[in-house]
PDB file of C-alpha atoms in Angstrom:
ATOM      1  CA  ASP A   1     121.420  47.934 -18.486  1.00 51.00           C
ATOM      2  CA  ALA A   2     118.191  49.825 -18.466  1.00 53.00           C
ATOM      3  CA  LYS A   3     117.396  51.774 -15.398  1.00 84.00           C
ATOM      4  CA  THR A   4     114.188  50.832 -13.575  1.00 91.00           C
ATOM      5  CA  THR A   5     111.979  53.026 -11.343  1.00 93.00           C
ATOM      6  CA  GLN A   6     109.598  51.759  -8.663  1.00 96.00           C
ATOM      7  CA  PRO A   7     107.428  53.486  -6.044  1.00 97.00           C
ATOM      8  CA  PRO A   8     109.297  53.608  -2.732  1.00 95.00           C
ATOM      9  CA  SER A   9     106.523  52.024  -0.721  1.00 97.00           C
ATOM     10  CA  MET A  10     103.101  50.345  -0.931  1.00 97.00           C
ATOM     11  CA  ASP A  11     100.527  48.886   1.475  1.00 97.00           C
ATOM     12  CA  CYS A  12      98.319  45.881   0.733  1.00 97.00           C
ATOM     13  CA  ALA A  13      95.564  44.348   2.802  1.00 97.00           C
ATOM     14  CA  GLU A  14      96.168  40.702   3.747  1.00 97.00           C
ATOM     15  CA  GLY A  15      94.432  38.323   1.379  1.00 97.00           C
ATOM     16  CA  ARG A  16      94.180  40.900  -1.412  1.00 97.00           C
ATOM     17  CA  ALA A  17      96.298  41.015  -4.536  1.00 97.00           C
ATOM     18  CA  ALA A  18      99.396  43.130  -4.364  1.00 98.00           C
ATOM     19  CA  ASN A  19     100.257  44.838  -7.656  1.00 98.00           C
ATOM     20  CA  LEU A  20     103.742  46.259  -7.781  1.00 98.00           C
ATOM     21  CA  PRO A  21     104.577  48.435 -10.799  1.00 97.00           C
ATOM     22  CA  CYS A  22     107.991  48.950 -12.455  1.00 96.00           C
ATOM     23  CA  ASN A  23     108.998  51.303 -15.225  1.00 95.00           C
ATOM     24  CA  HIS A  24     111.831  50.379 -17.549  1.00 92.00           C
ATOM     25  CA  SER A  25     111.311  52.713 -20.436  1.00 89.00           C
ATOM     26  CA  THR A  26     114.888  52.329 -21.820  1.00 87.00           C
ATOM     27  CA  ILE A  27     114.985  48.572 -21.790  1.00 88.00           C
ATOM     28  CA  SER A  28     116.574  46.974 -24.855  1.00 85.00           C
ATOM     29  CA  GLY A  29     115.194  44.087 -26.852  1.00 84.00           C
ATOM     30  CA  ASN A  30     117.349  41.396 -25.294  1.00 84.00           C
ATOM     31  CA  GLU A  31     116.977  42.497 -21.659  1.00 87.00           C
ATOM     32  CA  TYR A  32     114.955  40.468 -19.314  1.00 89.00           C
ATOM     33  CA  VAL A  33     112.913  41.817 -16.415  1.00 92.00           C
ATOM     34  CA  TYR A  34     113.588  40.194 -13.080  1.00 92.00           C
ATOM     35  CA  TRP A  35     111.933  40.467  -9.694  1.00 95.00           C
ATOM     36  CA  TYR A  36     113.581  39.616  -6.401  1.00 95.00           C
ATOM     37  CA  ARG A  37     112.526  40.418  -2.905  1.00 96.00           C
ATOM     38  CA  GLN A  38     114.347  40.891   0.366  1.00 95.00           C
ATOM     39  CA  ILE A  39     112.712  40.096   3.610  1.00 94.00           C
ATOM     40  CA  HIS A  40     114.301  42.024   6.446  1.00 88.00           C
ATOM     41  CA  SER A  41     117.832  40.971   7.210  1.00 81.00           C
ATOM     42  CA  GLN A  42     117.796  38.080   4.738  1.00 91.00           C
ATOM     43  CA  GLY A  43     119.436  37.609   1.392  1.00 93.00           C
ATOM     44  CA  PRO A  44     117.361  38.481  -1.732  1.00 93.00           C
ATOM     45  CA  GLN A  45     115.099  35.819  -3.070  1.00 94.00           C
ATOM     46  CA  TYR A  46     114.345  35.295  -6.744  1.00 93.00           C
ATOM     47  CA  ILE A  47     110.686  35.584  -7.645  1.00 95.00           C
ATOM     48  CA  ILE A  48     110.158  35.566 -11.371  1.00 94.00           C
ATOM     49  CA  HIS A  49     111.488  36.859 -14.661  1.00 92.00           C
ATOM     50  CA  GLY A  50     110.252  37.467 -18.251  1.00 93.00           C
ATOM     51  CA  LEU A  51     111.177  38.898 -21.608  1.00 92.00           C
ATOM     52  CA  LYS A  52     108.021  39.696 -23.541  1.00 91.00           C
ATOM     53  CA  ASN A  53     105.249  37.363 -22.535  1.00 87.00           C
ATOM     54  CA  ASN A  54     103.413  37.278 -19.231  1.00 94.00           C
ATOM     55  CA  GLU A  55     104.753  34.734 -16.809  1.00 95.00           C
ATOM     56  CA  THR A  56     103.311  32.874 -13.786  1.00 97.00           C
ATOM     57  CA  ASN A  57     104.813  30.666 -11.212  1.00 95.00           C
ATOM     58  CA  GLU A  58     103.889  29.417  -7.758  1.00 95.00           C
ATOM     59  CA  MET A  59     104.907  32.700  -6.185  1.00 94.00           C
ATOM     60  CA  ALA A  60     103.607  35.438  -8.520  1.00 97.00           C
ATOM     61  CA  SER A  61     102.619  36.579 -11.953  1.00 98.00           C
ATOM     62  CA  LEU A  62     104.542  39.048 -14.096  1.00 98.00           C
ATOM     63  CA  ILE A  63     102.687  41.200 -16.603  1.00 97.00           C
ATOM     64  CA  ILE A  64     104.816  43.007 -19.154  1.00 96.00           C
ATOM     65  CA  THR A  65     103.288  45.671 -21.359  1.00 95.00           C
ATOM     66  CA  GLU A  66     103.422  45.186 -25.129  1.00 94.00           C
ATOM     67  CA  ASP A  67     105.955  47.975 -25.562  1.00 93.00           C
ATOM     68  CA  ARG A  68     108.014  46.462 -22.689  1.00 93.00           C
ATOM     69  CA  LYS A  69     108.396  49.810 -21.069  1.00 94.00           C
ATOM     70  CA  SER A  70     106.751  48.733 -17.864  1.00 95.00           C
ATOM     71  CA  SER A  71     105.717  45.650 -15.949  1.00 96.00           C
ATOM     72  CA  THR A  72     103.695  44.652 -12.924  1.00 97.00           C
ATOM     73  CA  LEU A  73     104.433  41.982 -10.346  1.00 98.00           C
ATOM     74  CA  ILE A  74     101.247  40.451  -8.893  1.00 98.00           C
ATOM     75  CA  LEU A  75     101.066  38.567  -5.652  1.00 98.00           C
ATOM     76  CA  PRO A  76      97.616  37.089  -5.920  1.00 96.00           C
ATOM     77  CA  HIS A  77      96.841  36.695  -2.262  1.00 95.00           C
ATOM     78  CA  ALA A  78      99.231  38.612  -0.146  1.00 97.00           C
ATOM     79  CA  THR A  79     100.170  37.296   3.345  1.00 97.00           C
ATOM     80  CA  LEU A  80     101.994  38.882   6.184  1.00 97.00           C
ATOM     81  CA  ARG A  81     105.107  36.919   5.126  1.00 95.00           C
ATOM     82  CA  ASP A  82     105.083  38.828   1.806  1.00 97.00           C
ATOM     83  CA  THR A  83     106.129  42.023   3.654  1.00 97.00           C
ATOM     84  CA  ALA A  84     109.503  42.794   2.065  1.00 97.00           C
ATOM     85  CA  VAL A  85     111.455  45.102  -0.276  1.00 96.00           C
ATOM     86  CA  TYR A  86     110.724  44.098  -3.921  1.00 97.00           C
ATOM     87  CA  TYR A  87     113.366  44.797  -6.557  1.00 95.00           C
ATOM     88  CA  CYS A  88     112.707  45.114 -10.242  1.00 95.00           C
ATOM     89  CA  ILE A  89     115.846  44.884 -12.386  1.00 90.00           C
ATOM     90  CA  SER A  90     116.607  44.372 -15.999  1.00 88.00           C
ATOM     91  CA  ARG A  91     119.655  42.568 -17.416  1.00 82.00           C
ATOM     92  CA  LYS A  92     120.740  40.550 -20.397  1.00 75.00           C
ATOM     93  CA  THR A  93     122.375  37.710 -18.564  1.00 67.00           C
ATOM     94  CA  SER A  94     123.144  36.782 -14.990  1.00 58.00           C
ATOM     95  CA  TYR A  95     126.710  37.919 -15.526  1.00 62.00           C
ATOM     96  CA  ASP A  96     125.566  41.504 -16.179  1.00 69.00           C
ATOM     97  CA  LYS A  97     126.658  44.123 -13.740  1.00 69.00           C
ATOM     98  CA  VAL A  98     123.554  45.327 -12.019  1.00 72.00           C
ATOM     99  CA  ILE A  99     122.501  47.207  -8.946  1.00 78.00           C
ATOM    100  CA  PHE A 100     119.550  46.178  -6.908  1.00 83.00           C
ATOM    101  CA  GLY A 101     117.591  49.018  -5.381  1.00 77.00           C
ATOM    102  CA  PRO A 102     116.104  50.935  -3.859  1.00 88.00           C
ATOM    103  CA  GLY A 103     112.968  48.877  -4.701  1.00 94.00           C
ATOM    104  CA  THR A 104     109.458  49.070  -3.311  1.00 96.00           C
ATOM    105  CA  SER A 105     108.832  48.387   0.381  1.00 96.00           C
ATOM    106  CA  LEU A 106     105.637  46.403   0.534  1.00 98.00           C
ATOM    107  CA  SER A 107     103.767  46.252   3.799  1.00 98.00           C
ATOM    108  CA  VAL A 108     101.030  43.668   4.052  1.00 98.00           C
ATOM    109  CA  ILE A 109      98.507  44.816   6.624  1.00 97.00           C
ATOM    110  CA  PRO A 110      96.291  42.438   8.664  1.00 95.00           C
TER     111      PRO A 110
ATOM    112  CA  ASP B   1     120.028  21.846   3.955  1.00 65.00           C
ATOM    113  CA  THR B   2     121.307  25.414   3.524  1.00 72.00           C
ATOM    114  CA  ALA B   3     121.820  26.134  -0.179  1.00 93.00           C
ATOM    115  CA  VAL B   4     124.171  29.051   0.134  1.00 96.00           C
ATOM    116  CA  SER B   5     125.953  29.563   3.509  1.00 96.00           C
ATOM    117  CA  GLN B   6     128.250  32.253   4.692  1.00 97.00           C
ATOM    118  CA  THR B   7     130.458  32.526   7.726  1.00 97.00           C
ATOM    119  CA  PRO B   8     130.595  34.463   9.868  1.00 97.00           C
ATOM    120  CA  LYS B   9     127.224  36.014  10.143  1.00 96.00           C
ATOM    121  CA  TYR B  10     128.533  39.015  12.077  1.00 97.00           C
ATOM    122  CA  LEU B  11     132.077  40.403  11.962  1.00 97.00           C
ATOM    123  CA  VAL B  12     133.212  43.346  14.110  1.00 97.00           C
ATOM    124  CA  THR B  13     136.824  44.415  13.706  1.00 97.00           C
ATOM    125  CA  GLN B  14     139.033  47.469  13.900  1.00 97.00           C
ATOM    126  CA  MET B  15     140.364  49.604  11.132  1.00 97.00           C
ATOM    127  CA  GLY B  16     143.507  48.271   9.523  1.00 97.00           C
ATOM    128  CA  ASN B  17     142.783  44.613  10.253  1.00 97.00           C
ATOM    129  CA  ASP B  18     142.566  41.894   7.620  1.00 97.00           C
ATOM    130  CA  LYS B  19     139.517  39.660   7.564  1.00 97.00           C
ATOM    131  CA  SER B  20     137.894  36.901   5.439  1.00 97.00           C
ATOM    132  CA  ILE B  21     134.347  35.900   4.746  1.00 98.00           C
ATOM    133  CA  LYS B  22     133.679  32.381   3.526  1.00 97.00           C
ATOM    134  CA  CYS B  23     130.885  31.246   1.162  1.00 97.00           C
ATOM    135  CA  GLU B  24     129.842  27.725   0.212  1.00 97.00           C
ATOM    136  CA  GLN B  25     127.003  26.533  -1.994  1.00 97.00           C
ATOM    137  CA  ASN B  26     125.708  22.945  -2.273  1.00 96.00           C
ATOM    138  CA  LEU B  27     123.523  23.486  -5.301  1.00 94.00           C
ATOM    139  CA  GLY B  28     126.090  22.286  -7.818  1.00 93.00           C
ATOM    140  CA  HIS B  29     126.141  25.727  -9.445  1.00 92.00           C
ATOM    141  CA  ASP B  30     129.164  26.886 -11.428  1.00 90.00           C
ATOM    142  CA  THR B  31     128.827  30.567 -10.939  1.00 90.00           C
ATOM    143  CA  MET B  32     129.257  32.518  -7.666  1.00 92.00           C
ATOM    144  CA  TYR B  33     129.017  36.170  -6.759  1.00 91.00           C
ATOM    145  CA  TRP B  34     129.798  38.644  -4.046  1.00 93.00           C
ATOM    146  CA  TYR B  35     127.494  41.629  -3.441  1.00 93.00           C
ATOM    147  CA  LYS B  36     127.728  44.521  -1.045  1.00 93.00           C
ATOM    148  CA  GLN B  37     124.659  46.206   0.464  1.00 93.00           C
ATOM    149  CA  ASP B  38     125.360  49.617   1.865  1.00 87.00           C
ATOM    150  CA  SER B  39     123.509  51.601   4.456  1.00 82.00           C
ATOM    151  CA  LYS B  40     121.080  52.925   1.804  1.00 79.00           C
ATOM    152  CA  LYS B  41     120.159  49.324   0.979  1.00 81.00           C
ATOM    153  CA  PHE B  42     121.511  49.417  -2.539  1.00 87.00           C
ATOM    154  CA  LEU B  43     122.893  45.960  -3.420  1.00 88.00           C
ATOM    155  CA  LYS B  44     125.854  46.106  -5.801  1.00 89.00           C
ATOM    156  CA  ILE B  45     127.736  43.277  -7.407  1.00 88.00           C
ATOM    157  CA  MET B  46     131.425  43.194  -6.640  1.00 90.00           C
ATOM    158  CA  PHE B  47     132.768  39.969  -8.186  1.00 88.00           C
ATOM    159  CA  SER B  48     131.535  36.953 -10.156  1.00 87.00           C
ATOM    160  CA  TYR B  49     133.342  33.684 -10.727  1.00 87.00           C
ATOM    161  CA  ASN B  50     132.352  31.021 -13.230  1.00 85.00           C
ATOM    162  CA  ASN B  51     134.058  27.699 -12.898  1.00 82.00           C
ATOM    163  CA  LYS B  52     136.681  29.332 -10.669  1.00 79.00           C
ATOM    164  CA  GLU B  53     137.404  31.932 -13.204  1.00 82.00           C
ATOM    165  CA  LEU B  54     136.836  35.659 -12.513  1.00 83.00           C
ATOM    166  CA  ILE B  55     134.306  37.103 -14.998  1.00 78.00           C
ATOM    167  CA  ILE B  56     133.094  40.238 -13.279  1.00 74.00           C
ATOM    168  CA  ASN B  57     135.352  42.573 -11.325  1.00 74.00           C
ATOM    169  CA  GLU B  58     133.527  45.739 -10.459  1.00 74.00           C
ATOM    170  CA  THR B  59     135.340  48.838  -9.446  1.00 76.00           C
ATOM    171  CA  VAL B  60     136.193  47.830  -5.907  1.00 86.00           C
ATOM    172  CA  PRO B  61     139.483  48.661  -4.073  1.00 90.00           C
ATOM    173  CA  ASN B  62     142.219  46.025  -4.605  1.00 90.00           C
ATOM    174  CA  ARG B  63     142.111  45.545  -0.816  1.00 95.00           C
ATOM    175  CA  PHE B  64     139.262  43.196  -1.707  1.00 94.00           C
ATOM    176  CA  SER B  65     140.461  39.877  -3.094  1.00 92.00           C
ATOM    177  CA  PRO B  66     138.102  36.972  -3.918  1.00 92.00           C
ATOM    178  CA  LYS B  67     139.461  33.467  -3.983  1.00 92.00           C
ATOM    179  CA  SER B  68     137.681  30.476  -5.424  1.00 91.00           C
ATOM    180  CA  PRO B  69     139.364  27.223  -4.379  1.00 91.00           C
ATOM    181  CA  ASP B  70     136.664  25.139  -6.176  1.00 90.00           C
ATOM    182  CA  LYS B  71     133.286  25.695  -7.764  1.00 90.00           C
ATOM    183  CA  ALA B  72     131.474  25.327  -4.477  1.00 94.00           C
ATOM    184  CA  HIS B  73     133.401  28.014  -2.577  1.00 95.00           C
ATOM    185  CA  LEU B  74     134.073  31.676  -3.057  1.00 95.00           C
ATOM    186  CA  ASN B  75     135.755  33.479  -0.272  1.00 96.00           C
ATOM    187  CA  LEU B  76     136.307  37.155   0.127  1.00 96.00           C
ATOM    188  CA  HIS B  77     139.470  38.538   1.808  1.00 96.00           C
ATOM    189  CA  ILE B  78     139.731  42.158   2.791  1.00 96.00           C
ATOM    190  CA  ASN B  79     142.954  43.813   3.739  1.00 96.00           C
ATOM    191  CA  SER B  80     143.502  47.011   5.687  1.00 97.00           C
ATOM    192  CA  LEU B  81     139.858  47.444   6.642  1.00 97.00           C
ATOM    193  CA  GLU B  82     138.346  50.941   6.542  1.00 96.00           C
ATOM    194  CA  LEU B  83     135.300  52.443   8.112  1.00 96.00           C
ATOM    195  CA  GLY B  84     133.650  52.637   4.686  1.00 93.00           C
ATOM    196  CA  ASP B  85     133.818  48.834   4.340  1.00 95.00           C
ATOM    197  CA  SER B  86     131.092  48.492   6.948  1.00 96.00           C
ATOM    198  CA  ALA B  87     128.177  46.875   5.137  1.00 95.00           C
ATOM    199  CA  VAL B  88     126.369  43.660   4.619  1.00 96.00           C
ATOM    200  CA  TYR B  89     128.025  41.316   2.220  1.00 97.00           C
ATOM    201  CA  PHE B  90     126.022  38.738   0.320  1.00 96.00           C
ATOM    202  CA  CYS B  91     127.284  35.677  -1.498  1.00 96.00           C
ATOM    203  CA  ALA B  92     125.124  34.208  -4.301  1.00 94.00           C
ATOM    204  CA  SER B  93     125.273  31.440  -6.865  1.00 93.00           C
ATOM    205  CA  SER B  94     123.656  30.526 -10.142  1.00 90.00           C
ATOM    206  CA  GLN B  95     123.982  27.876 -12.797  1.00 88.00           C
ATOM    207  CA  GLY B  96     125.953  29.438 -15.614  1.00 74.00           C
ATOM    208  CA  ASP B  97     124.023  32.007 -17.445  1.00 63.00           C
ATOM    209  CA  PHE B  98     120.831  31.013 -15.706  1.00 57.00           C
ATOM    210  CA  TYR B  99     118.871  33.880 -14.351  1.00 70.00           C
ATOM    211  CA  GLU B 100     117.895  32.729 -10.908  1.00 85.00           C
ATOM    212  CA  GLN B 101     120.479  33.582  -8.291  1.00 89.00           C
ATOM    213  CA  TYR B 102     120.403  32.076  -4.860  1.00 93.00           C
ATOM    214  CA  PHE B 103     121.659  34.348  -2.105  1.00 95.00           C
ATOM    215  CA  GLY B 104     123.280  33.486   1.254  1.00 96.00           C
ATOM    216  CA  PRO B 105     122.086  34.967   4.544  1.00 95.00           C
ATOM    217  CA  GLY B 106     124.629  37.789   4.523  1.00 96.00           C
ATOM    218  CA  THR B 107     127.609  38.806   6.657  1.00 97.00           C
ATOM    219  CA  ARG B 108     127.249  42.056   8.563  1.00 96.00           C
ATOM    220  CA  LEU B 109     130.741  43.656   8.729  1.00 97.00           C
ATOM    221  CA  THR B 110     131.297  46.499  11.146  1.00 97.00           C
ATOM    222  CA  VAL B 111     134.602  48.330  11.152  1.00 97.00           C
ATOM    223  CA  THR B 112     135.336  50.460  14.196  1.00 96.00           C
TER     224      THR B 112
END
């Protein structure tokens, strides 16, 4: 699986969009990009995934560059409850061996 | 209703003991996983079962033995516990090769 790199931490003002970047420059053509988040002391929560096209769901949007070497997770209107560690991972299937971490620690500030 | 549940939530035990962690999912998924989150917060997959059959077995000591009595349950038994086994263990499930995994609340194991 391709290795991903993310900034260790970010701040975002409440109500503003949070843009979380992820680099996956060695991603292969059949690997998906996934985003999960982990709120303190809880199990990780799936957010969104994509292969080539941009994706949107009720939680977030995922923008993948045309060369697929990087992506951005967008939380359109961040709330205090979005404070969490966000993991960007790439994998071919859900059976793939993968390591989550260390991720980006997002702090949403009032 | 809790989708993926684990018991116990906390487990404190002494070195050398044997302990089990139970996991149940009520989502009708056919694939279940065990992950270990260490003190540095890296979350690593340990095992994966699909329809009660082991499909991923990462390099973990053979003191760790998963058991899947049915598709809804995946238990983790640990023999001869060591200090290094202290971590948070998460159970998860998904539907086959589907990408969305649902995680349980975690079990914090402390070995003294």
